[in-house]
Tab-separated table of C-alpha atoms in Angstrom:
chain	number	residue	atom	x	y	z
J	215	MET	CA	75.265	89.920	7.720
J	216	PRO	CA	74.990	93.553	8.911
J	217	HIS	CA	71.245	93.074	9.516
J	218	PHE	CA	72.046	90.808	12.448
J	219	ILE	CA	74.787	93.064	13.848
J	220	SER	CA	73.902	95.507	16.605
J	221	THR	CA	73.324	99.088	15.472
J	222	VAL	CA	76.006	100.253	17.898
J	223	ILE	CA	78.555	97.967	16.247
J	224	LEU	CA	77.414	99.042	12.767
J	225	VAL	CA	77.908	102.745	13.561
J	226	GLY	CA	81.247	101.895	15.177
J	227	MET	CA	82.289	100.109	11.993
J	228	MET	CA	81.260	103.160	9.973
J	229	SER	CA	83.371	105.389	12.231
J	230	VAL	CA	86.379	103.126	11.799
J	231	PHE	CA	85.900	102.784	8.029
J	232	LEU	CA	85.518	106.547	7.554
J	233	SER	CA	88.198	107.673	10.000
J	234	PRO	CA	90.351	110.465	8.483
J	235	ARG	CA	93.566	108.794	9.642
J	236	SER	CA	93.053	105.058	9.428
J	237	GLY	CA	89.770	104.473	7.594
J	238	PHE	CA	90.136	102.437	4.442
J	239	LEU	CA	87.075	104.048	2.816
J	240	ASN	CA	88.508	107.500	3.460
J	241	HIS	CA	91.824	106.421	1.905
J	242	LEU	CA	89.959	104.925	-1.062
J	243	ILE	CA	88.052	108.180	-1.580
J	244	ALA	CA	91.343	110.098	-1.410
J	245	MET	CA	92.892	107.794	-4.050
J	246	LEU	CA	89.894	108.469	-6.307
J	247	GLY	CA	90.480	112.223	-6.068
J	248	GLY	CA	88.384	113.159	-3.055
J	249	PRO	CA	89.588	115.039	-0.001
J	250	ASP	CA	91.993	113.015	2.107
J	251	ASP	CA	91.366	114.438	5.563
J	252	LEU	CA	87.599	114.983	5.640
J	253	TYR	CA	85.787	113.590	8.668
J	254	TYR	CA	82.661	112.222	6.953
J	255	MET	CA	80.937	111.233	10.203
J	256	GLY	CA	81.081	114.896	11.269
J	257	SER	CA	80.057	116.374	7.944
J	258	ALA	CA	76.515	117.736	7.913
J	259	SER	CA	76.268	117.378	4.142
J	260	ALA	CA	77.368	113.728	4.243
J	261	PHE	CA	75.011	112.629	7.047
J	262	ALA	CA	72.013	111.831	4.841
J	263	HIS	CA	74.161	109.870	2.389
J	264	LEU	CA	75.855	107.931	5.170
J	265	TYR	CA	72.530	107.130	6.810
J	266	VAL	CA	70.831	105.980	3.610
J	267	TRP	CA	73.732	103.981	2.174
J	268	SER	CA	74.493	102.314	5.502
J	269	GLY	CA	70.799	101.389	5.750
J	270	ILE	CA	70.931	99.825	2.308
J	271	TRP	CA	74.098	97.954	3.270
J	272	GLN	CA	72.523	96.865	6.553
J	273	ASN	CA	69.248	95.566	5.096
J	274	MET	CA	70.340	94.248	1.717
J	275	GLY	CA	71.073	90.760	3.008
J	276	TRP	CA	67.755	90.406	4.828
J	277	SER	CA	65.824	91.638	1.801
J	278	SER	CA	67.670	89.235	-0.475
J	279	ILE	CA	66.746	86.347	1.839
J	280	ILE	CA	63.063	87.323	1.627
J	281	TYR	CA	63.098	87.654	-2.154
J	282	LEU	CA	65.074	84.434	-2.649
J	283	ALA	CA	62.509	82.632	-0.507
J	284	ALA	CA	59.742	84.055	-2.690
J	285	LEU	CA	61.609	83.010	-5.835
J	286	ALA	CA	61.999	79.491	-4.462
J	287	GLY	CA	58.223	79.141	-4.724
J	288	VAL	CA	58.216	79.737	-8.482
J	289	ASP	CA	57.240	76.621	-10.416
J	290	GLN	CA	60.244	75.443	-12.456
J	291	GLU	CA	57.952	73.992	-15.110
J	292	LEU	CA	57.062	77.558	-16.094
J	293	HIS	CA	60.738	78.292	-16.755
J	294	GLU	CA	61.159	75.059	-18.700
J	295	ALA	CA	58.099	75.802	-20.820
J	296	ALA	CA	59.318	79.348	-21.482
J	297	MET	CA	62.745	78.034	-22.538
J	298	VAL	CA	61.070	75.586	-24.922
J	299	ASP	CA	59.131	78.520	-26.379
J	300	GLY	CA	62.417	80.396	-26.880
J	301	ALA	CA	62.276	82.902	-24.014
J	302	ASN	CA	65.661	84.213	-22.923
J	303	LYS	CA	66.659	84.908	-19.316
J	304	LEU	CA	65.368	88.509	-19.321
J	305	LYS	CA	61.957	87.515	-20.686
J	306	ARG	CA	61.667	84.763	-18.065
J	307	ILE	CA	62.486	87.264	-15.321
J	308	ILE	CA	59.929	89.774	-16.591
J	309	HIS	CA	57.108	87.334	-17.330
J	310	ILE	CA	57.605	84.604	-14.695
J	311	ASP	CA	59.753	85.728	-11.764
J	312	LEU	CA	58.485	89.284	-11.286
J	313	PRO	CA	54.781	88.349	-11.344
J	314	ALA	CA	55.507	85.500	-8.923
J	315	ILE	CA	57.207	87.738	-6.349
J	316	MET	CA	54.900	90.736	-6.876
J	317	PRO	CA	52.673	89.912	-3.858
J	318	THR	CA	55.773	89.754	-1.648
J	319	MET	CA	57.005	93.057	-3.064
J	320	VAL	CA	53.633	94.699	-2.417
J	321	ILE	CA	53.404	93.449	1.161
J	322	LEU	CA	56.937	94.669	1.902
J	323	LEU	CA	56.093	98.035	0.322
J	324	ILE	CA	53.002	98.373	2.511
J	325	MET	CA	54.903	97.455	5.652
J	326	ASN	CA	57.737	99.867	4.842
J	327	ALA	CA	55.294	102.664	4.001
J	328	GLY	CA	54.001	102.456	7.562
J	329	ASN	CA	57.477	103.349	8.801
J	330	ILE	CA	58.309	106.261	6.512
J	331	MET	CA	58.102	108.818	9.297
J	332	SER	CA	59.895	106.553	11.778
J	333	VAL	CA	63.410	106.936	10.505
J	334	GLY	CA	64.816	105.114	13.480
J	335	TYR	CA	66.135	106.402	16.721
J	336	GLU	CA	69.175	104.272	17.438
J	337	LYS	CA	71.309	104.742	14.349
J	338	VAL	CA	70.548	108.438	13.997
J	339	TYR	CA	71.295	109.109	17.651
J	340	LEU	CA	74.556	107.170	17.469
J	341	MET	CA	75.632	108.969	14.297
J	342	GLN	CA	74.854	112.427	15.703
J	343	ASN	CA	77.579	114.723	16.944
J	344	ASP	CA	77.969	118.481	17.330
J	345	LEU	CA	79.328	118.826	13.788
J	346	ASN	CA	76.387	117.230	11.943
J	347	LEU	CA	73.522	118.073	14.306
J	348	THR	CA	72.001	120.591	11.872
J	349	THR	CA	71.008	117.822	9.469
J	350	ALA	CA	70.982	114.829	11.839
J	351	GLU	CA	67.989	115.816	13.959
J	352	VAL	CA	64.917	113.674	13.239
J	353	ILE	CA	61.553	113.385	14.955
J	354	SER	CA	62.489	110.441	17.179
J	355	THR	CA	65.700	112.042	18.491
J	356	TYR	CA	63.855	115.319	18.986
J	357	VAL	CA	61.161	113.537	21.017
J	358	TYR	CA	63.886	111.946	23.152
J	359	LYS	CA	65.619	115.244	23.788
J	360	ILE	CA	62.410	117.140	24.553
J	361	GLY	CA	60.815	114.376	26.619
J	362	LEU	CA	63.634	112.917	28.651
J	363	LYS	CA	66.334	115.563	28.681
J	364	GLN	CA	64.087	118.632	29.014
J	365	GLN	CA	61.302	116.725	30.826
J	366	GLN	CA	58.465	118.093	28.686
J	367	TYR	CA	56.570	114.822	28.693
J	368	SER	CA	53.215	115.982	27.331
J	369	TYR	CA	54.782	117.887	24.434
J	370	SER	CA	57.011	114.956	23.451
J	371	ALA	CA	54.074	112.540	23.757
J	372	ALA	CA	52.034	114.744	21.430
J	373	ILE	CA	54.849	114.800	18.877
J	374	GLY	CA	55.195	111.013	19.055
J	375	LEU	CA	51.438	110.520	18.733
J	376	PHE	CA	51.281	112.820	15.709
J	377	ASN	CA	54.174	110.928	14.103
J	378	ASN	CA	52.416	107.596	14.673
J	379	ALA	CA	49.130	108.981	13.339
J	380	ILE	CA	50.853	109.999	10.099
J	381	ASN	CA	52.464	106.531	9.847
J	382	PHE	CA	49.086	104.855	10.366
J	383	PHE	CA	47.448	107.099	7.744
J	384	LEU	CA	50.195	106.284	5.223
J	385	LEU	CA	49.845	102.571	5.980
J	386	VAL	CA	46.087	102.632	5.362
J	387	VAL	CA	46.397	104.697	2.157
J	388	VAL	CA	49.144	102.530	0.658
J	389	ASN	CA	47.222	99.385	1.632
J	390	LYS	CA	44.065	100.626	-0.126
J	391	ILE	CA	45.985	101.698	-3.226
J	392	SER	CA	47.800	98.354	-3.457
J	393	LYS	CA	44.531	96.464	-2.987
J	394	LYS	CA	42.997	98.333	-5.925
J	395	VAL	CA	46.072	98.144	-8.161
J	396	SER	CA	47.482	94.691	-7.479
J	397	GLY	CA	44.893	92.861	-5.421
J	398	SER	CA	47.412	92.239	-2.622
J	399	SER	CA	47.013	93.903	0.750
J	400	LEU	CA	47.533	93.371	4.446
J	401	TRP	CA	43.792	93.313	5.167
């Protein structure tokens, strides 16, 4: 569900959940022995963890839909034949399901490798504040601040172009490697 929720609402939910006074996650952490009044959204050391884990939470549902759709294409006769041969559930997963969804996994890996340097502007910018700015600055927010706030358009365009060039290079390299290793590629 969080994949279809606006990023603004997602960051707002994180702020509410991690509020030092009324956030249920903050109270849960305090019950487990953690600090009870720490403002996690303002903690520079917690920013990376919050960003990564909220991204996993946000995209887990969409990824599961993609993989379930790929698993729906697996021929059930293969599973029946493996059960007749005495294969347990783990062996059927390893020898039938994983090879069947491997092309989907490779294509998703290639597409995600092209976005490694593009962390995402919206969520990072919304999660930034004066307390966590030392660790919350990424290339896309830096380009915004240099280009639009300081009006250094050519410098910010060069930074953005360099970032996109690195993403394109990574996309091509990962595509070539996956074509040699697995035989699946985008082109």
